[in-house]
């Protein structure tokens, strides 16, 4: 969410004087955002990023969504990276998926990109398993068609 600096300063003043409802209304009028989004933004306006400690992934994702709603994608990636000790690319992919779909990405097994023989075997097994699972519906359809042809020639002809 891109908010002009003067409006953000006014929002901070309203929050500090315990006038959150007015701050939420001002934010909604200025940006056209939804009520929940404005409330979350106002609630977290004065909270420093380091103060938020996510004990659960759901809390972490809420905080990430709040940062994304404020247009702070880089801070969201950094926050995720710091919270999970994930790499930069994994952190960016997680935040991108969260931003696009509103939910965390599906969990897949983490297979290191290392060069050991075990890592290569794991990557190959995972790729084979994923490929085999993806072609299962096609295999079932082919089997059904072949059985139908067999039954046709055997009984209906």
Coordinates of N, CA and C in Angstrom, one line a residue:
X1 N 0.9 -1.2 0.0 CA 0.0 0.0 0.0 C 0.9 1.2 0.0
X2 N 0.8 2.1 -1.0 CA 1.6 3.3 -1.1 C 0.8 4.4 -0.4
X3 N 1.4 5.0 0.6 CA 0.7 6.0 1.4 C 1.6 7.3 1.3
X4 N 1.1 8.4 1.0 CA 1.9 9.6 1.0 C 2.4 9.9 2.4
X5 N 3.6 10.5 2.5 CA 4.2 10.7 3.8 C 3.4 11.6 4.7
X6 N 2.7 12.6 4.2 CA 1.9 13.5 5.0 C 0.8 12.7 5.7
X7 N 0.2 11.8 4.9 CA -1.0 11.1 5.5 C -0.4 10.1 6.5
X8 N 0.7 9.5 6.2 CA 1.3 8.5 7.2 C 1.6 9.3 8.5
X9 N 2.2 10.5 8.4 CA 2.4 11.3 9.6 C 1.2 11.6 10.4
X10 N 0.1 11.9 9.6 CA -1.2 12.2 10.3 C -1.7 11.0 11.0
X11 N -1.6 9.8 10.3 CA -2.0 8.5 10.9 C -1.3 8.3 12.2
X12 N 0.1 8.5 12.2 CA 0.8 8.3 13.4 C 0.4 9.2 14.6
X13 N 0.1 10.5 14.2 CA -0.4 11.4 15.2 C -1.8 10.9 15.8
X14 N -2.6 10.5 14.9 CA -3.9 10.0 15.4 C -3.8 8.8 16.3
X15 N -2.9 7.9 15.9 CA -2.7 6.7 16.7 C -2.1 7.0 18.1
X16 N -1.2 7.9 18.1 CA -0.6 8.3 19.4 C -1.5 9.0 20.3
X17 N -2.6 9.7 19.7 CA -3.6 10.3 20.6 C -4.8 9.5 20.8
X18 N -4.6 8.1 20.6 CA -5.7 7.1 20.8 C -6.9 7.4 20.0
X19 N -6.8 7.8 18.7 CA -7.9 8.0 17.8 C -7.7 7.1 16.6
X20 N -7.7 5.8 16.9 CA -7.4 4.8 15.8 C -8.6 4.7 14.8
X21 N -9.8 4.9 15.3 CA -10.9 4.8 14.3 C -10.8 5.9 13.3
X22 N -10.4 7.1 13.7 CA -10.2 8.2 12.7 C -9.1 7.9 11.8
X23 N -8.0 7.3 12.3 CA -6.9 6.9 11.5 C -7.3 5.9 10.5
X24 N -8.1 4.9 10.9 CA -8.5 3.9 9.9 C -9.4 4.5 8.8
X25 N -10.3 5.4 9.2 CA -11.2 6.0 8.3 C -10.3 6.9 7.3
X26 N -9.4 7.6 7.8 CA -8.5 8.4 6.9 C -7.8 7.6 5.9
X27 N -7.2 6.5 6.4 CA -6.5 5.5 5.6 C -7.4 5.0 4.5
X28 N -8.6 4.5 4.8 CA -9.5 4.0 3.8 C -9.9 5.0 2.8
X29 N -10.1 6.3 3.3 CA -10.5 7.3 2.3 C -9.3 7.7 1.4
X30 N -8.1 7.6 1.9 CA -6.9 8.0 1.1 C -6.5 6.9 0.1
X31 N -6.7 5.7 0.5 CA -6.2 4.6 -0.4 C -7.3 3.7 -1.0
X32 N -8.5 3.7 -0.4 CA -9.6 2.9 -0.9 C -9.4 1.4 -0.5
X33 N -8.6 1.2 0.5 CA -8.3 -0.2 0.9 C -9.5 -0.8 1.7
X34 N -9.5 -2.0 2.0 CA -10.5 -2.7 2.8 C -10.4 -2.3 4.3
X35 N -11.5 -2.5 5.0 CA -11.4 -2.2 6.5 C -10.4 -3.0 7.2
X36 N -10.3 -4.3 7.0 CA -9.4 -5.1 7.7 C -8.0 -4.7 7.4
X37 N -7.7 -4.5 6.1 CA -6.4 -4.0 5.7 C -6.0 -2.7 6.4
X38 N -6.9 -1.8 6.4 CA -6.6 -0.5 7.1 C -6.4 -0.7 8.6
X39 N -7.2 -1.5 9.2 CA -7.1 -1.7 10.7 C -5.8 -2.4 11.0
X40 N -5.4 -3.4 10.2 CA -4.1 -4.0 10.4 C -2.9 -3.0 10.3
X41 N -3.0 -2.2 9.3 CA -2.0 -1.2 9.0 C -1.9 -0.2 10.2
X42 N -3.0 0.3 10.6 CA -3.0 1.2 11.8 C -2.5 0.5 13.0
X43 N -3.0 -0.7 13.3 CA -2.6 -1.4 14.5 C -1.1 -1.6 14.5
X44 N -0.4 -1.8 13.4 CA 1.0 -2.1 13.3 C 1.8 -0.9 12.9
X45 N 1.2 0.3 12.9 CA 1.9 1.5 12.4 C 3.1 1.8 13.3
X46 N 2.9 1.8 14.6 CA 4.0 2.2 15.5 C 4.9 1.0 15.9
X47 N 4.5 -0.2 15.6 CA 5.2 -1.4 16.1 C 6.5 -1.5 15.2
X48 N 7.6 -1.5 15.8 CA 8.9 -1.7 15.0 C 8.9 -3.2 14.6
X49 N 9.5 -3.4 13.4 CA 9.5 -4.8 12.9 C 10.2 -5.8 13.8
X50 N 11.2 -5.4 14.5 CA 11.9 -6.3 15.4 C 11.1 -6.7 16.6
X51 N 10.1 -5.9 16.9 CA 9.3 -6.2 18.1 C 8.4 -7.4 17.8
X52 N 8.0 -7.7 16.6 CA 7.1 -8.8 16.2 C 7.9 -10.1 16.2
X53 N 7.6 -11.0 17.1 CA 8.2 -12.3 17.1 C 7.2 -13.3 16.8
X54 N 7.4 -14.0 15.7 CA 6.4 -14.9 15.2 C 6.7 -16.3 15.8
X55 N 5.9 -16.7 16.7 CA 6.1 -18.1 17.3 C 5.5 -19.1 16.4
X56 N 4.5 -18.8 15.7 CA 3.8 -19.8 14.8 C 3.9 -19.3 13.4
X57 N 3.9 -20.2 12.4 CA 3.9 -19.8 11.0 C 2.7 -18.9 10.6
X58 N 1.6 -19.2 11.2 CA 0.4 -18.4 10.9 C 0.6 -16.9 11.3
X59 N 1.2 -16.7 12.5 CA 1.5 -15.3 12.9 C 2.6 -14.7 12.0
X60 N 3.5 -15.5 11.6 CA 4.6 -15.0 10.7 C 3.9 -14.6 9.3
X61 N 3.0 -15.4 8.8 CA 2.3 -15.1 7.6 C 1.5 -13.9 7.7
X62 N 0.8 -13.7 8.8 CA 0.0 -12.5 9.0 C 0.9 -11.2 9.0
X63 N 2.0 -11.3 9.6 CA 2.9 -10.2 9.6 C 3.5 -9.9 8.2
X64 N 3.8 -11.0 7.5 CA 4.2 -10.8 6.1 C 3.2 -10.2 5.2
X65 N 1.9 -10.6 5.4 CA 0.8 -10.1 4.6 C 0.6 -8.6 4.9
X66 N 0.8 -8.2 6.2 CA 0.7 -6.8 6.6 C 1.8 -6.0 6.0
X67 N 3.0 -6.5 6.0 CA 4.1 -5.8 5.3 C 3.8 -5.7 3.8
X68 N 3.3 -6.7 3.2 CA 3.0 -6.7 1.8 C 1.9 -5.7 1.5
X69 N 0.9 -5.6 2.3 CA -0.2 -4.6 2.1 C 0.4 -3.2 2.3
X70 N 1.5 -3.0 2.9 CA 2.1 -1.7 3.1 C 3.1 -1.4 1.9
X71 N 3.2 -2.4 1.0 CA 4.1 -2.2 -0.1 C 5.6 -2.4 0.3
X72 N 5.8 -3.1 1.4 CA 7.2 -3.4 1.9 C 7.6 -4.8 1.6
X73 N 7.7 -5.1 0.4 CA 8.1 -6.5 0.0 C 9.5 -6.9 0.4
X74 N 10.4 -5.9 0.2 CA 11.8 -6.2 0.6 C 11.9 -6.5 2.1
X75 N 11.2 -5.7 2.9 CA 11.2 -6.0 4.4 C 10.6 -7.3 4.7
X76 N 9.5 -7.7 3.9 CA 8.9 -9.0 4.1 C 9.8 -10.1 3.8
X77 N 10.6 -10.0 2.7 CA 11.5 -11.1 2.4 C 12.6 -11.2 3.5
X78 N 13.1 -10.0 3.9 CA 14.1 -10.0 5.0 C 13.6 -10.6 6.3
X79 N 12.3 -10.2 6.6 CA 11.7 -10.8 7.8 C 11.6 -12.3 7.8
X80 N 11.1 -12.8 6.6 CA 11.0 -14.3 6.5 C 12.4 -14.9 6.6
X81 N 13.3 -14.3 5.9 CA 14.7 -14.9 5.9 C 15.2 -14.9 7.4
X82 N 15.0 -13.9 8.1 CA 15.5 -13.8 9.5 C 14.8 -14.8 10.4
X83 N 13.5 -15.0 10.2 CA 12.7 -15.8 11.0 C 12.9 -17.3 10.8
X84 N 13.3 -17.7 9.6 CA 13.3 -19.1 9.2 C 14.8 -19.5 8.9
X85 N 15.7 -18.6 8.8 CA 17.1 -18.9 8.3 C 17.1 -19.5 6.9
X86 N 16.1 -19.3 6.1 CA 16.0 -19.7 4.8 C 17.0 -18.9 3.9
X87 N 17.3 -19.3 2.8 CA 18.1 -18.6 1.8 C 17.3 -17.4 1.2
X88 N 18.0 -16.5 0.6 CA 17.4 -15.4 0.0 C 16.4 -15.8 -1.1
X89 N 16.8 -16.7 -2.0 CA 15.9 -17.1 -3.1 C 14.6 -17.8 -2.5
X90 N 14.8 -18.7 -1.5 CA 13.7 -19.4 -0.9 C 12.8 -18.4 -0.2
X91 N 13.3 -17.4 0.4 CA 12.5 -16.4 1.1 C 11.7 -15.6 0.1
X92 N 12.4 -15.2 -1.0 CA 11.7 -14.4 -2.0 C 10.5 -15.2 -2.6
X93 N 10.8 -16.5 -2.9 CA 9.8 -17.4 -3.5 C 8.6 -17.5 -2.5
X94 N 8.9 -17.7 -1.2 CA 7.8 -17.8 -0.2 C 6.9 -16.6 -0.2
X95 N 7.6 -15.4 -0.1 CA 6.9 -14.2 -0.1 C 6.1 -13.9 -1.4
X96 N 6.7 -14.2 -2.5 CA 6.0 -14.1 -3.8 C 4.7 -14.9 -3.8
X97 N 4.8 -16.2 -3.4 CA 3.7 -17.0 -3.4 C 2.6 -16.5 -2.4
X98 N 3.0 -16.1 -1.3 CA 2.1 -15.5 -0.3 C 1.4 -14.3 -0.8
X99 N 2.2 -13.4 -1.5 CA 1.6 -12.2 -2.1 C 0.6 -12.6 -3.2
X100 N 0.9 -13.5 -4.0 CA 0.0 -13.8 -5.2 C -1.2 -14.6 -4.7
X101 N -1.1 -15.6 -3.8 CA -2.2 -16.4 -3.5 C -2.8 -16.2 -2.1
X102 N -2.1 -15.5 -1.3 CA -2.6 -15.2 0.1 C -2.4 -16.4 1.0
X103 N -1.8 -17.4 0.6 CA -1.5 -18.6 1.4 C 0.0 -19.0 1.2
X104 N 0.5 -19.7 2.2 CA 1.9 -20.2 2.0 C 2.0 -21.2 0.9
X105 N 3.2 -21.3 0.3 CA 3.3 -22.4 -0.8 C 3.2 -23.8 -0.2
X106 N 2.8 -24.7 -1.0 CA 2.7 -26.1 -0.5 C 4.1 -26.6 -0.1
X107 N 4.2 -27.4 0.9 CA 5.5 -27.9 1.4 C 6.0 -29.0 0.5
X108 N 7.2 -28.9 0.1 CA 7.8 -29.9 -0.7 C 9.1 -30.3 0.0
X109 N 9.6 -31.5 -0.2 CA 10.8 -31.9 0.5 C 12.0 -31.1 0.1
X110 N 12.8 -30.7 1.1 CA 13.9 -29.9 0.8 C 15.1 -30.8 0.5
X111 N 15.5 -30.8 -0.7 CA 16.7 -31.6 -1.1 C 17.8 -30.6 -1.4
X112 N 18.9 -30.7 -0.7 CA 20.0 -29.7 -0.9 C 20.5 -29.8 -2.3
X113 N 21.0 -28.6 -2.7 CA 21.6 -28.5 -4.0 C 23.1 -28.9 -4.1
X114 N 23.5 -29.6 -3.0 CA 24.9 -30.0 -2.9 C 25.3 -31.0 -3.9
X115 N 26.6 -31.2 -4.0 CA 27.1 -32.1 -5.0 C 27.5 -33.5 -4.6
X116 N 27.0 -33.9 -3.4 CA 27.4 -35.2 -2.9 C 26.5 -36.3 -3.7
X117 N 27.0 -37.5 -3.6 CA 26.3 -38.6 -4.3 C 24.9 -38.8 -3.7
X118 N 24.8 -38.7 -2.4 CA 23.4 -38.9 -1.8 C 22.5 -37.8 -2.2
X119 N 22.9 -36.5 -2.3 CA 22.1 -35.4 -2.8 C 21.6 -35.7 -4.2
X120 N 22.5 -36.2 -5.0 CA 22.0 -36.5 -6.4 C 21.0 -37.6 -6.5
X121 N 21.2 -38.6 -5.7 CA 20.2 -39.7 -5.6 C 18.9 -39.2 -5.1
X122 N 18.9 -38.4 -4.1 CA 17.6 -37.9 -3.6 C 16.9 -37.0 -4.6
X123 N 17.7 -36.1 -5.3 CA 17.1 -35.3 -6.3 C 16.5 -36.2 -7.4
X124 N 17.2 -37.2 -7.9 CA 16.7 -38.1 -8.9 C 15.5 -38.8 -8.5
X125 N 15.5 -39.3 -7.3 CA 14.3 -40.1 -6.8 C 13.1 -39.1 -6.7
X126 N 13.3 -37.9 -6.2 CA 12.2 -37.0 -6.1 C 11.6 -36.6 -7.5
X127 N 12.5 -36.4 -8.4 CA 12.1 -36.0 -9.8 C 11.3 -37.2 -10.4
X128 N 11.8 -38.4 -10.2 CA 11.1 -39.6 -10.8 C 9.7 -39.8 -10.1
X129 N 9.7 -39.6 -8.8 CA 8.4 -39.7 -8.1 C 7.4 -38.7 -8.6
X130 N 7.9 -37.5 -8.7 CA 7.0 -36.4 -9.1 C 6.5 -36.6 -10.5
X131 N 7.4 -37.1 -11.4 CA 7.0 -37.3 -12.8 C 6.0 -38.5 -12.9
X132 N 6.2 -39.5 -12.1 CA 5.3 -40.7 -12.1 C 4.0 -40.3 -11.6
X133 N 3.9 -39.5 -10.6 CA 2.6 -39.1 -10.0 C 1.9 -38.2 -11.0
X134 N 2.6 -37.4 -11.7 CA 1.9 -36.5 -12.7 C 1.3 -37.2 -13.9
X135 N 1.8 -38.4 -14.2 CA 1.3 -39.1 -15.4 C 0.3 -40.2 -15.0
X136 N -0.1 -40.3 -13.7 CA -1.0 -41.3 -13.3 C -2.4 -41.2 -13.9
X137 N -3.0 -40.0 -14.0 CA -4.3 -39.9 -14.6 C -4.3 -40.3 -16.1
X138 N -3.2 -40.0 -16.8 CA -3.1 -40.4 -18.2 C -3.1 -41.9 -18.3
X139 N -2.3 -42.5 -17.5 CA -2.2 -44.0 -17.5 C -3.6 -44.6 -17.2
X140 N -4.3 -44.1 -16.3 CA -5.6 -44.7 -16.0 C -6.6 -44.5 -17.1
X141 N -6.5 -43.4 -17.8 CA -7.4 -43.2 -19.0 C -7.1 -44.1 -20.1
X142 N -5.8 -44.3 -20.3 CA -5.4 -45.3 -21.4 C -5.8 -46.7 -21.1
X143 N -5.7 -47.1 -19.8 CA -6.2 -48.4 -19.4 C -7.7 -48.6 -19.6
X144 N -8.4 -47.6 -19.2 CA -9.9 -47.6 -19.4 C -10.2 -47.7 -20.9
X145 N -9.6 -47.0 -21.7 CA -9.9 -47.0 -23.2 C -9.5 -48.4 -23.7
X146 N -8.4 -49.0 -23.3 CA -8.0 -50.3 -23.8 C -9.0 -51.4 -23.4
X147 N -9.4 -51.3 -22.1 CA -10.4 -52.3 -21.6 C -11.7 -52.1 -22.4
X148 N -12.1 -50.9 -22.7 CA -13.4 -50.7 -23.4 C -13.3 -51.3 -24.8
X149 N -12.2 -51.1 -25.5 CA -12.0 -51.6 -26.8 C -12.0 -53.2 -26.7
X150 N -11.4 -53.7 -25.8 CA -11.3 -55.2 -25.6 C -12.8 -55.7 -25.4
X151 N -13.5 -55.1 -24.5 CA -14.9 -55.5 -24.2 C -15.8 -55.4 -25.5
X152 N -15.6 -54.3 -26.2 CA -16.4 -54.1 -27.4 C -16.1 -55.3 -28.4
X153 N -14.9 -55.6 -28.7 CA -14.6 -56.6 -29.6 C -14.9 -58.0 -29.1
X154 N -14.9 -58.2 -27.8 CA -15.1 -59.5 -27.3 C -16.6 -59.8 -27.2
X155 N -17.4 -58.9 -26.7 CA -18.8 -59.2 -26.4 C -19.8 -58.5 -27.4
X156 N -19.5 -57.4 -27.9 CA -20.5 -56.6 -28.6 C -20.4 -56.8 -30.2
X157 N -19.4 -57.4 -30.6 CA -19.2 -57.6 -32.0 C -19.9 -58.7 -32.6

